[in-house]
mmCIF file of C-alpha atoms and ligand atoms in Angstrom:
data_model
loop_
_atom_site.group_PDB
_atom_site.id
_atom_site.type_symbol
_atom_site.label_atom_id
_atom_site.label_comp_id
_atom_site.label_asym_id
_atom_site.label_seq_id
_atom_site.Cartn_x
_atom_site.Cartn_y
_atom_site.Cartn_z
ATOM 1 C CA MET A 27 127.577 -23.706 230.583
ATOM 2 C CA ILE A 28 126.674 -25.831 233.587
ATOM 3 C CA ILE A 29 123.640 -28.143 233.630
ATOM 4 C CA THR A 30 121.196 -27.054 236.343
ATOM 5 C CA ALA A 31 118.032 -29.064 235.551
ATOM 6 C CA VAL A 32 116.737 -31.924 233.410
ATOM 7 C CA HIS A 33 113.019 -32.086 232.604
ATOM 8 C CA THR A 34 111.009 -34.752 230.784
ATOM 9 C CA HIS A 35 107.830 -34.146 228.773
ATOM 10 C CA ILE A 36 105.388 -36.789 227.571
ATOM 11 C CA LEU A 37 103.137 -35.929 224.627
ATOM 12 C CA HIS A 38 99.983 -37.950 224.102
ATOM 13 C CA HIS A 39 97.122 -38.161 221.620
ATOM 14 C CA ASP A 40 94.431 -40.845 221.425
ATOM 15 C CA LEU A 41 93.903 -42.007 217.849
ATOM 16 C CA GLU A 42 90.422 -41.794 216.356
ATOM 17 C CA GLN A 43 91.488 -44.433 213.798
ATOM 18 C CA PRO A 44 93.772 -47.134 215.282
ATOM 19 C CA PHE A 45 96.337 -48.675 212.938
ATOM 20 C CA GLN A 46 98.552 -51.753 212.903
ATOM 21 C CA SER A 47 102.028 -52.899 212.066
ATOM 22 C CA ALA A 48 102.731 -56.634 211.856
ATOM 23 C CA PHE A 49 102.814 -57.074 215.629
ATOM 24 C CA SER A 50 101.237 -54.054 217.315
ATOM 25 C CA THR A 51 98.102 -51.941 217.275
ATOM 26 C CA PHE A 52 98.528 -48.195 217.782
ATOM 27 C CA TYR A 53 95.663 -46.744 219.825
ATOM 28 C CA ASN A 54 97.539 -43.548 220.611
ATOM 29 C CA ARG A 55 100.642 -41.538 219.844
ATOM 30 C CA ARG A 56 102.882 -41.126 222.865
ATOM 31 C CA HIS A 57 106.359 -39.622 222.577
ATOM 32 C CA MET A 58 108.835 -38.251 225.084
ATOM 33 C CA LEU A 59 111.076 -35.185 225.044
ATOM 34 C CA VAL A 60 114.092 -34.312 227.191
ATOM 35 C CA GLU A 61 114.777 -30.699 228.157
ATOM 36 C CA ILE A 62 118.162 -29.756 229.619
ATOM 37 C CA VAL A 63 118.532 -26.355 231.292
ATOM 38 C CA CYS A 64 121.860 -24.581 231.899
ATOM 39 C CA ASP A 65 123.041 -21.817 234.218
ATOM 40 C CA ASN A 66 123.419 -19.352 231.323
ATOM 41 C CA GLY A 67 119.716 -19.648 230.528
ATOM 42 C CA LEU A 68 120.130 -21.817 227.429
ATOM 43 C CA VAL A 69 117.830 -24.823 227.009
ATOM 44 C CA GLY A 70 118.428 -27.905 224.856
ATOM 45 C CA TRP A 71 115.846 -30.357 223.513
ATOM 46 C CA GLY A 72 116.120 -34.057 222.776
ATOM 47 C CA GLU A 73 113.763 -36.961 222.138
ATOM 48 C CA CYS A 74 113.857 -40.599 223.222
ATOM 49 C CA ARG A 75 112.520 -43.334 220.977
ATOM 50 C CA GLY A 76 110.383 -46.073 222.488
ATOM 51 C CA PRO A 77 108.109 -46.388 225.533
ATOM 52 C CA ALA A 78 107.785 -42.833 226.852
ATOM 53 C CA ASP A 79 107.202 -43.709 230.503
ATOM 54 C CA ILE A 80 110.224 -46.024 230.737
ATOM 55 C CA ASN A 81 112.388 -43.345 229.111
ATOM 56 C CA VAL A 82 111.156 -40.834 231.691
ATOM 57 C CA ALA A 83 112.144 -43.187 234.530
ATOM 58 C CA ILE A 84 115.627 -43.809 233.171
ATOM 59 C CA VAL A 85 116.306 -40.152 232.329
ATOM 60 C CA LYS A 86 115.314 -39.327 235.931
ATOM 61 C CA MET A 87 117.784 -41.944 237.195
ATOM 62 C CA MET A 88 120.506 -40.418 235.007
ATOM 63 C CA THR A 89 119.746 -36.830 236.050
ATOM 64 C CA PRO A 90 122.065 -36.779 239.132
ATOM 65 C CA LEU A 91 124.924 -37.708 236.788
ATOM 66 C CA LEU A 92 124.137 -34.618 234.684
ATOM 67 C CA ILE A 93 123.537 -31.856 237.235
ATOM 68 C CA GLY A 94 126.618 -29.668 237.683
ATOM 69 C CA LYS A 95 128.342 -30.964 234.529
ATOM 70 C CA GLN A 96 129.738 -28.796 231.744
ATOM 71 C CA ALA A 97 127.115 -29.274 229.011
ATOM 72 C CA LEU A 98 129.717 -28.931 226.234
ATOM 73 C CA ASP A 99 131.523 -32.067 227.464
ATOM 74 C CA ILE A 100 129.255 -34.271 225.385
ATOM 75 C CA GLU A 101 131.592 -37.246 224.862
ATOM 76 C CA PRO A 102 132.639 -37.510 228.541
ATOM 77 C CA ILE A 103 128.997 -37.269 229.618
ATOM 78 C CA TRP A 104 127.988 -40.001 227.135
ATOM 79 C CA ASN A 105 130.762 -42.219 228.402
ATOM 80 C CA ASP A 106 129.819 -41.642 232.032
ATOM 81 C CA LEU A 107 126.103 -42.375 231.498
ATOM 82 C CA TYR A 108 126.818 -45.499 229.473
ATOM 83 C CA SER A 109 129.420 -46.788 231.928
ATOM 84 C CA GLN A 110 127.234 -46.239 234.994
ATOM 85 C CA PHE A 111 124.358 -48.203 233.415
ATOM 86 C CA ARG A 112 126.429 -50.699 231.438
ATOM 87 C CA ASP A 113 125.868 -53.817 233.551
ATOM 88 C CA GLN A 114 122.093 -53.843 233.013
ATOM 89 C CA GLY A 115 122.078 -51.478 230.034
ATOM 90 C CA GLN A 116 123.987 -51.899 226.748
ATOM 91 C CA ARG A 117 120.848 -51.608 224.616
ATOM 92 C CA GLY A 118 117.112 -50.939 224.808
ATOM 93 C CA ALA A 119 115.787 -48.228 227.100
ATOM 94 C CA THR A 120 119.198 -47.335 228.539
ATOM 95 C CA LEU A 121 120.344 -46.336 225.064
ATOM 96 C CA THR A 122 117.099 -44.574 224.123
ATOM 97 C CA ALA A 123 117.367 -42.515 227.331
ATOM 98 C CA ILE A 124 121.011 -41.631 226.611
ATOM 99 C CA SER A 125 119.959 -40.736 223.040
ATOM 100 C CA GLY A 126 117.459 -38.092 224.161
ATOM 101 C CA ILE A 127 119.950 -36.589 226.599
ATOM 102 C CA ASP A 128 122.700 -36.577 223.975
ATOM 103 C CA VAL A 129 120.536 -34.843 221.362
ATOM 104 C CA ALA A 130 119.608 -32.182 223.949
ATOM 105 C CA LEU A 131 123.314 -31.621 224.690
ATOM 106 C CA TRP A 132 124.083 -31.178 220.963
ATOM 107 C CA ASP A 133 121.187 -28.715 220.737
ATOM 108 C CA LEU A 134 122.696 -26.790 223.660
ATOM 109 C CA SER A 135 126.143 -26.909 222.120
ATOM 110 C CA GLY A 136 124.837 -25.502 218.835
ATOM 111 C CA LYS A 137 123.025 -22.705 220.658
ATOM 112 C CA TYR A 138 126.180 -21.933 222.672
ATOM 113 C CA TYR A 139 128.406 -21.702 219.581
ATOM 114 C CA ASP A 140 125.566 -20.214 217.500
ATOM 115 C CA LYS A 141 125.935 -22.895 214.801
ATOM 116 C CA PRO A 142 123.680 -25.632 213.441
ATOM 117 C CA ILE A 143 124.578 -29.082 214.759
ATOM 118 C CA TYR A 144 125.704 -30.360 211.347
ATOM 119 C CA GLN A 145 128.381 -27.645 211.354
ATOM 120 C CA LEU A 146 129.711 -28.732 214.750
ATOM 121 C CA LEU A 147 129.768 -32.335 213.492
ATOM 122 C CA GLY A 148 132.162 -31.446 210.678
ATOM 123 C CA GLY A 149 129.901 -29.946 208.052
ATOM 124 C CA ALA A 150 127.115 -30.978 205.705
ATOM 125 C CA TYR A 151 127.461 -33.022 202.523
ATOM 126 C CA ARG A 152 123.944 -31.908 201.663
ATOM 127 C CA LYS A 153 121.317 -29.581 203.117
ATOM 128 C CA GLU A 154 118.390 -30.805 201.048
ATOM 129 C CA ILE A 155 117.337 -34.379 201.752
ATOM 130 C CA PRO A 156 115.024 -36.478 199.587
ATOM 131 C CA ALA A 157 112.227 -37.768 201.807
ATOM 132 C CA TYR A 158 110.186 -40.922 201.641
ATOM 133 C CA ALA A 159 106.690 -41.256 203.074
ATOM 134 C CA THR A 160 106.307 -43.874 205.787
ATOM 135 C CA GLY A 161 102.751 -45.123 206.050
ATOM 136 C CA GLY A 162 100.727 -47.969 204.685
ATOM 137 C CA PHE A 163 99.860 -49.324 208.104
ATOM 138 C CA ARG A 164 96.762 -51.530 208.283
ATOM 139 C CA MET A 165 93.798 -49.392 209.320
ATOM 140 C CA VAL A 166 91.601 -51.225 211.805
ATOM 141 C CA GLY A 167 88.154 -51.853 210.346
ATOM 142 C CA LYS A 168 89.019 -50.659 206.819
ATOM 143 C CA ASP A 169 89.501 -52.642 203.615
ATOM 144 C CA ARG A 170 93.258 -53.198 203.422
ATOM 145 C CA ILE A 171 93.793 -52.813 199.680
ATOM 146 C CA GLU A 172 91.314 -49.994 199.146
ATOM 147 C CA SER A 173 92.604 -47.799 201.982
ATOM 148 C CA LEU A 174 96.239 -48.555 201.109
ATOM 149 C CA VAL A 175 95.794 -47.545 197.463
ATOM 150 C CA ALA A 176 94.049 -44.306 198.452
ATOM 151 C CA GLU A 177 96.728 -43.471 201.018
ATOM 152 C CA THR A 178 99.764 -44.188 198.827
ATOM 153 C CA SER A 179 98.288 -42.386 195.809
ATOM 154 C CA GLY A 180 97.924 -39.393 198.114
ATOM 155 C CA TYR A 181 101.663 -39.419 198.878
ATOM 156 C CA VAL A 182 102.497 -39.308 195.178
ATOM 157 C CA ALA A 183 100.071 -36.421 194.744
ATOM 158 C CA GLN A 184 101.849 -34.596 197.598
ATOM 159 C CA GLY A 185 105.133 -34.811 195.720
ATOM 160 C CA PHE A 186 106.820 -37.782 197.377
ATOM 161 C CA LYS A 187 109.099 -39.705 195.022
ATOM 162 C CA ALA A 188 109.420 -42.662 197.391
ATOM 163 C CA LEU A 189 107.249 -44.395 199.960
ATOM 164 C CA LYS A 190 107.244 -47.346 202.334
ATOM 165 C CA ILE A 191 104.343 -49.568 203.295
ATOM 166 C CA LYS A 192 103.875 -52.056 206.116
ATOM 167 C CA ILE A 193 103.579 -55.776 205.447
ATOM 168 C CA GLY A 194 103.536 -58.814 207.724
ATOM 169 C CA PHE A 195 99.816 -59.549 207.494
ATOM 170 C CA GLY A 196 100.111 -62.871 205.640
ATOM 171 C CA ILE A 197 101.867 -63.646 202.370
ATOM 172 C CA GLU A 198 98.810 -63.584 200.130
ATOM 173 C CA LEU A 199 97.430 -60.265 201.419
ATOM 174 C CA ASP A 200 100.886 -58.683 201.449
ATOM 175 C CA ILE A 201 101.644 -59.555 197.822
ATOM 176 C CA ALA A 202 98.194 -58.378 196.733
ATOM 177 C CA ALA A 203 98.797 -55.127 198.630
ATOM 178 C CA ILE A 204 102.243 -54.591 197.080
ATOM 179 C CA ALA A 205 100.886 -55.287 193.579
ATOM 180 C CA ALA A 206 97.995 -52.860 194.082
ATOM 181 C CA VAL A 207 100.270 -50.108 195.391
ATOM 182 C CA ARG A 208 102.759 -50.502 192.530
ATOM 183 C CA GLN A 209 99.853 -50.298 190.092
ATOM 184 C CA ALA A 210 98.524 -47.163 191.833
ATOM 185 C CA ILE A 211 101.805 -45.237 192.175
ATOM 186 C CA GLY A 212 103.245 -46.162 188.776
ATOM 187 C CA PRO A 213 106.762 -47.319 187.891
ATOM 188 C CA LYS A 214 108.671 -44.133 188.807
ATOM 189 C CA THR A 215 107.942 -43.882 192.548
ATOM 190 C CA SER A 216 110.346 -45.871 194.721
ATOM 191 C CA LEU A 217 108.604 -48.448 196.903
ATOM 192 C CA MET A 218 109.911 -50.096 200.068
ATOM 193 C CA ILE A 219 108.319 -52.749 202.289
ATOM 194 C CA ASP A 220 108.642 -53.140 206.072
ATOM 195 C CA ALA A 221 107.563 -56.369 207.812
ATOM 196 C CA ASN A 222 108.369 -55.152 211.349
ATOM 197 C CA HIS A 223 109.863 -58.626 211.872
ATOM 198 C CA GLY A 224 106.462 -60.271 211.369
ATOM 199 C CA TYR A 225 107.802 -63.235 209.388
ATOM 200 C CA ASP A 226 110.052 -66.208 209.994
ATOM 201 C CA LEU A 227 112.857 -66.907 207.547
ATOM 202 C CA SER A 228 110.988 -69.294 205.229
ATOM 203 C CA ASP A 229 108.007 -67.014 204.768
ATOM 204 C CA ALA A 230 110.167 -63.903 204.483
ATOM 205 C CA ILE A 231 112.136 -65.530 201.654
ATOM 206 C CA LYS A 232 108.895 -66.407 199.891
ATOM 207 C CA VAL A 233 107.621 -62.816 200.257
ATOM 208 C CA GLY A 234 110.908 -61.453 198.919
ATOM 209 C CA GLN A 235 110.841 -63.758 195.911
ATOM 210 C CA LEU A 236 107.223 -62.872 195.075
ATOM 211 C CA ALA A 237 107.546 -59.127 195.769
ATOM 212 C CA ALA A 238 110.729 -58.592 193.727
ATOM 213 C CA GLN A 239 108.792 -58.302 190.440
ATOM 214 C CA TYR A 240 107.207 -55.072 191.778
ATOM 215 C CA ASP A 241 110.590 -53.315 191.955
ATOM 216 C CA ILE A 242 111.139 -52.957 195.710
ATOM 217 C CA ASP A 243 114.042 -50.776 196.896
ATOM 218 C CA TRP A 244 114.415 -52.606 200.208
ATOM 219 C CA PHE A 245 112.806 -55.206 202.466
ATOM 220 C CA GLU A 246 112.965 -53.870 206.025
ATOM 221 C CA GLU A 247 113.040 -56.020 209.180
ATOM 222 C CA PRO A 248 111.888 -59.223 207.478
ATOM 223 C CA VAL A 249 112.607 -61.307 210.609
ATOM 224 C CA ILE A 250 113.284 -60.717 214.315
ATOM 225 C CA PRO A 251 116.290 -58.464 214.918
ATOM 226 C CA GLU A 252 117.975 -60.999 217.220
ATOM 227 C CA ALA A 253 118.354 -63.513 214.362
ATOM 228 C CA LEU A 254 121.340 -61.957 212.565
ATOM 229 C CA ASN A 255 122.041 -65.230 210.758
ATOM 230 C CA CYS A 256 118.512 -65.150 209.278
ATOM 231 C CA TYR A 257 119.142 -61.628 207.946
ATOM 232 C CA ARG A 258 122.229 -62.952 206.198
ATOM 233 C CA GLU A 259 120.202 -65.869 204.773
ATOM 234 C CA MET A 260 117.612 -63.385 203.507
ATOM 235 C CA ARG A 261 120.331 -61.593 201.561
ATOM 236 C CA ASN A 262 121.453 -64.864 200.003
ATOM 237 C CA ARG A 263 118.089 -66.400 199.208
ATOM 238 C CA GLN A 264 115.859 -63.641 197.783
ATOM 239 C CA PRO A 265 116.623 -60.719 195.450
ATOM 240 C CA ILE A 266 115.473 -57.591 197.372
ATOM 241 C CA PRO A 267 118.109 -55.602 199.349
ATOM 242 C CA VAL A 268 117.669 -56.268 203.068
ATOM 243 C CA ALA A 269 117.373 -53.372 205.547
ATOM 244 C CA GLY A 270 117.339 -53.284 209.344
ATOM 245 C CA GLY A 271 118.885 -51.776 212.430
ATOM 246 C CA GLU A 272 116.338 -49.516 214.120
ATOM 247 C CA THR A 273 116.505 -51.736 217.231
ATOM 248 C CA TRP A 274 120.244 -52.422 217.142
ATOM 249 C CA HIS A 275 121.682 -50.010 219.650
ATOM 250 C CA SER A 276 125.135 -48.494 220.185
ATOM 251 C CA ARG A 277 128.279 -48.987 218.116
ATOM 252 C CA TRP A 278 128.568 -52.498 219.533
ATOM 253 C CA GLY A 279 125.061 -53.567 218.539
ATOM 254 C CA ILE A 280 125.406 -52.153 215.035
ATOM 255 C CA ASN A 281 128.888 -53.568 214.602
ATOM 256 C CA GLU A 282 127.721 -57.083 215.474
ATOM 257 C CA ALA A 283 125.083 -56.927 212.724
ATOM 258 C CA LEU A 284 127.579 -55.522 210.212
ATOM 259 C CA LYS A 285 130.233 -58.108 211.086
ATOM 260 C CA GLN A 286 127.706 -60.837 210.359
ATOM 261 C CA GLN A 287 126.849 -59.240 206.979
ATOM 262 C CA SER A 288 123.196 -59.059 208.015
ATOM 263 C CA VAL A 289 122.022 -56.125 205.906
ATOM 264 C CA ASP A 290 122.507 -54.223 202.667
ATOM 265 C CA ILE A 291 121.149 -51.083 204.338
ATOM 266 C CA ILE A 292 121.765 -50.200 207.985
ATOM 267 C CA GLN A 293 119.087 -48.056 209.680
ATOM 268 C CA PRO A 294 120.183 -46.611 213.033
ATOM 269 C CA ASP A 295 117.795 -44.190 214.735
ATOM 270 C CA VAL A 296 119.524 -41.140 216.274
ATOM 271 C CA CYS A 297 117.026 -41.186 219.161
ATOM 272 C CA GLY A 298 117.657 -44.880 219.859
ATOM 273 C CA VAL A 299 121.185 -45.798 218.835
ATOM 274 C CA GLY A 300 122.762 -43.462 221.408
ATOM 275 C CA GLY A 301 122.178 -39.955 220.075
ATOM 276 C CA LEU A 302 124.235 -37.974 217.572
ATOM 277 C CA THR A 303 127.457 -38.814 219.409
ATOM 278 C CA GLU A 304 126.924 -42.511 218.712
ATOM 279 C CA ALA A 305 125.302 -42.005 215.290
ATOM 280 C CA ARG A 306 128.505 -40.310 214.138
ATOM 281 C CA LYS A 307 130.440 -43.452 215.108
ATOM 282 C CA ILE A 308 127.963 -45.621 213.191
ATOM 283 C CA ILE A 309 128.927 -43.675 210.053
ATOM 284 C CA THR A 310 132.476 -44.963 210.478
ATOM 285 C CA LEU A 311 131.244 -48.544 210.920
ATOM 286 C CA ALA A 312 129.061 -48.305 207.812
ATOM 287 C CA GLU A 313 132.023 -46.939 205.845
ATOM 288 C CA ILE A 314 134.346 -49.713 207.009
ATOM 289 C CA HIS A 315 131.820 -52.404 206.051
ATOM 290 C CA HIS A 316 130.755 -50.435 202.937
ATOM 291 C CA VAL A 317 127.083 -50.809 203.801
ATOM 292 C CA ARG A 318 124.508 -48.195 202.802
ATOM 293 C CA LEU A 319 123.331 -46.049 205.746
ATOM 294 C CA VAL A 320 119.712 -44.839 205.668
ATOM 295 C CA PRO A 321 118.655 -43.673 209.143
ATOM 296 C CA HIS A 322 115.376 -44.626 210.815
ATOM 297 C CA VAL A 323 113.244 -41.714 212.053
ATOM 298 C CA TRP A 324 110.046 -41.850 214.131
ATOM 299 C CA GLY A 325 108.765 -39.110 216.401
ATOM 300 C CA THR A 326 108.158 -35.372 216.693
ATOM 301 C CA ASN A 327 109.941 -32.515 214.945
ATOM 302 C CA ILE A 328 112.673 -32.826 217.602
ATOM 303 C CA ALA A 329 113.535 -36.376 216.484
ATOM 304 C CA MET A 330 113.110 -35.295 212.863
ATOM 305 C CA ALA A 331 115.483 -32.354 213.247
ATOM 306 C CA ALA A 332 118.067 -34.592 214.927
ATOM 307 C CA GLY A 333 117.632 -37.039 212.054
ATOM 308 C CA LEU A 334 118.101 -34.290 209.458
ATOM 309 C CA HIS A 335 121.388 -33.144 211.014
ATOM 310 C CA PHE A 336 122.535 -36.771 210.954
ATOM 311 C CA HIS A 337 121.518 -37.174 207.289
ATOM 312 C CA ALA A 338 123.458 -34.027 206.446
ATOM 313 C CA ILE A 339 126.775 -35.505 207.634
ATOM 314 C CA ILE A 340 126.532 -38.976 206.064
ATOM 315 C CA PRO A 341 129.238 -39.112 203.383
ATOM 316 C CA PRO A 342 128.261 -40.173 199.867
ATOM 317 C CA ALA A 343 129.296 -43.790 199.397
ATOM 318 C CA PRO A 344 130.596 -44.367 196.869
ATOM 319 C CA ASN A 345 131.674 -40.838 196.054
ATOM 320 C CA ALA A 346 130.420 -40.181 192.514
ATOM 321 C CA HIS A 347 129.124 -37.306 190.387
ATOM 322 C CA GLU A 348 125.561 -38.485 190.855
ATOM 323 C CA ALA A 349 126.071 -39.754 194.402
ATOM 324 C CA ARG A 350 122.999 -41.111 196.114
ATOM 325 C CA SER A 351 121.662 -39.271 199.177
ATOM 326 C CA PRO A 352 120.114 -41.339 201.972
ATOM 327 C CA HIS A 353 116.336 -40.892 201.973
ATOM 328 C CA PHE A 354 114.777 -39.283 205.043
ATOM 329 C CA GLU A 355 112.008 -41.300 206.696
ATOM 330 C CA PHE A 356 108.992 -38.990 207.004
ATOM 331 C CA ASP A 357 106.241 -40.598 209.088
ATOM 332 C CA GLN A 358 102.870 -39.642 207.598
ATOM 333 C CA THR A 359 100.606 -41.328 210.150
ATOM 334 C CA HIS A 360 98.246 -39.245 212.248
ATOM 335 C CA ASN A 361 100.101 -37.322 214.971
ATOM 336 C CA PRO A 362 98.789 -33.820 215.748
ATOM 337 C CA PHE A 363 101.748 -32.836 217.950
ATOM 338 C CA ARG A 364 104.486 -33.922 215.504
ATOM 339 C CA ASN A 365 104.520 -30.434 213.974
ATOM 340 C CA ALA A 366 102.487 -28.453 216.519
ATOM 341 C CA ILE A 367 105.230 -28.306 219.152
ATOM 342 C CA VAL A 368 107.623 -26.186 217.064
ATOM 343 C CA GLU A 369 107.376 -22.734 215.489
ATOM 344 C CA GLU A 370 108.343 -23.621 211.920
ATOM 345 C CA PRO A 371 107.408 -27.256 211.347
ATOM 346 C CA ILE A 372 109.581 -29.439 209.123
ATOM 347 C CA GLN A 373 107.879 -29.867 205.742
ATOM 348 C CA GLN A 374 108.609 -31.552 202.454
ATOM 349 C CA HIS A 375 108.261 -29.834 199.092
ATOM 350 C CA GLN A 376 108.300 -32.042 195.988
ATOM 351 C CA GLY A 377 109.748 -34.804 198.145
ATOM 352 C CA ILE A 378 112.629 -32.685 199.508
ATOM 353 C CA ILE A 379 113.222 -31.546 203.121
ATOM 354 C CA LYS A 380 115.646 -28.765 204.071
ATOM 355 C CA VAL A 381 117.987 -29.318 207.003
ATOM 356 C CA PRO A 382 117.210 -26.640 209.654
ATOM 357 C CA ASP A 383 119.827 -23.872 209.531
ATOM 358 C CA GLY A 384 119.331 -22.226 212.936
ATOM 359 C CA PRO A 385 121.593 -22.801 215.953
ATOM 360 C CA GLY A 386 121.522 -26.297 217.472
ATOM 361 C CA LEU A 387 118.692 -28.442 216.134
ATOM 362 C CA GLY A 388 117.297 -25.309 214.500
ATOM 363 C CA VAL A 389 113.779 -25.746 215.861
ATOM 364 C CA LYS A 390 111.958 -23.588 218.410
ATOM 365 C CA VAL A 391 109.695 -25.412 220.853
ATOM 366 C CA ILE A 392 106.320 -23.894 221.735
ATOM 367 C CA ARG A 393 105.789 -24.567 225.440
ATOM 368 C CA GLU A 394 102.021 -24.036 225.373
ATOM 369 C CA GLN A 395 101.796 -26.909 222.895
ATOM 370 C CA LEU A 396 103.657 -29.222 225.273
ATOM 371 C CA ALA A 397 100.989 -28.455 227.873
ATOM 372 C CA GLU A 398 98.263 -28.934 225.274
ATOM 373 C CA PHE A 399 99.408 -32.479 224.530
ATOM 374 C CA ALA A 400 100.466 -33.496 228.048
ATOM 375 C CA PRO A 401 98.705 -36.711 229.161
ATOM 376 C CA GLN A 402 95.586 -36.157 231.266
HETATM 377 NI NI1 LIG B 2 93.411 -37.050 216.238
HETATM 378 CA CA1 LIG B 3 110.667 -49.930 210.451
#
């Protein structure tokens, strides 16, 4: 199965209602897919996290290294791409580009062997994954507390047993928001907070100390991801478990954070950390350091499917009768192409998502929808 072509697809939608994390305002949704075509007619799909246009440029630069290669040689291809771009690469867009290519190769491999990816990766510990709703962004022009309470109550009504809201908009507003959400969703729904590194250490500690009374499962990206020592301080100086890792790329990036005991929960993103090939190695690192692994997911049903296959192969740690399953991050923000581009969109029922069982990623892309959401 020889690679004959590599195509990139950008999907774009302008948002009617812009929303904010601690540091950015989303005016549109823009994601990028990789399509790898082989001489036997099989096609594999992947997705790159991060700025779509930069990913397109880097995937195009990597394409000559892919044409003519045996698509089943996933590890050698990964190694070649990484090595050729190492001097200026190592993390960031080089790794997000490799990630999309790698996921597409696993999709191809699954289609070739007629098996779901989780089977090729050694088999699933679970095929039903508890999901948590990711939302709670600040809606531009809306009352923060009022819109947040309405939104999060909606997730509970939809069957979610866990949800995550954005913070990083000032200590006072954040604590008021957390208190209002806890009041609205009741004591039984798990609640997580994500500052998108919008605080410095002193303020993040204060937020953690004040928020702990509302029973928070984790405090995600409290401070900038470069400051590994501050993550460790966060763990020592406030009571909420600390999560992070969506921007730490490759086994080396993740290992550095784990060596420095930066987090209680490590959150690699399959479409950023280096694809499923690298994500599998992160499992080993998390096991060695005995740190909980709860992947980050953000994107279309391609990224979601890749994330589900990854979730399926994460071993229970510790192994126990009532072993905990890592929660699947299910982005609930407005994105009309998230589901539209595949035939049977990934859904949750009563807070549970099934891992796709078809060959490869187990999703079928609808080409007309790619055209529909192509940028003008
Ligand atoms: Ni819209
Ligand atoms: Ca996050």
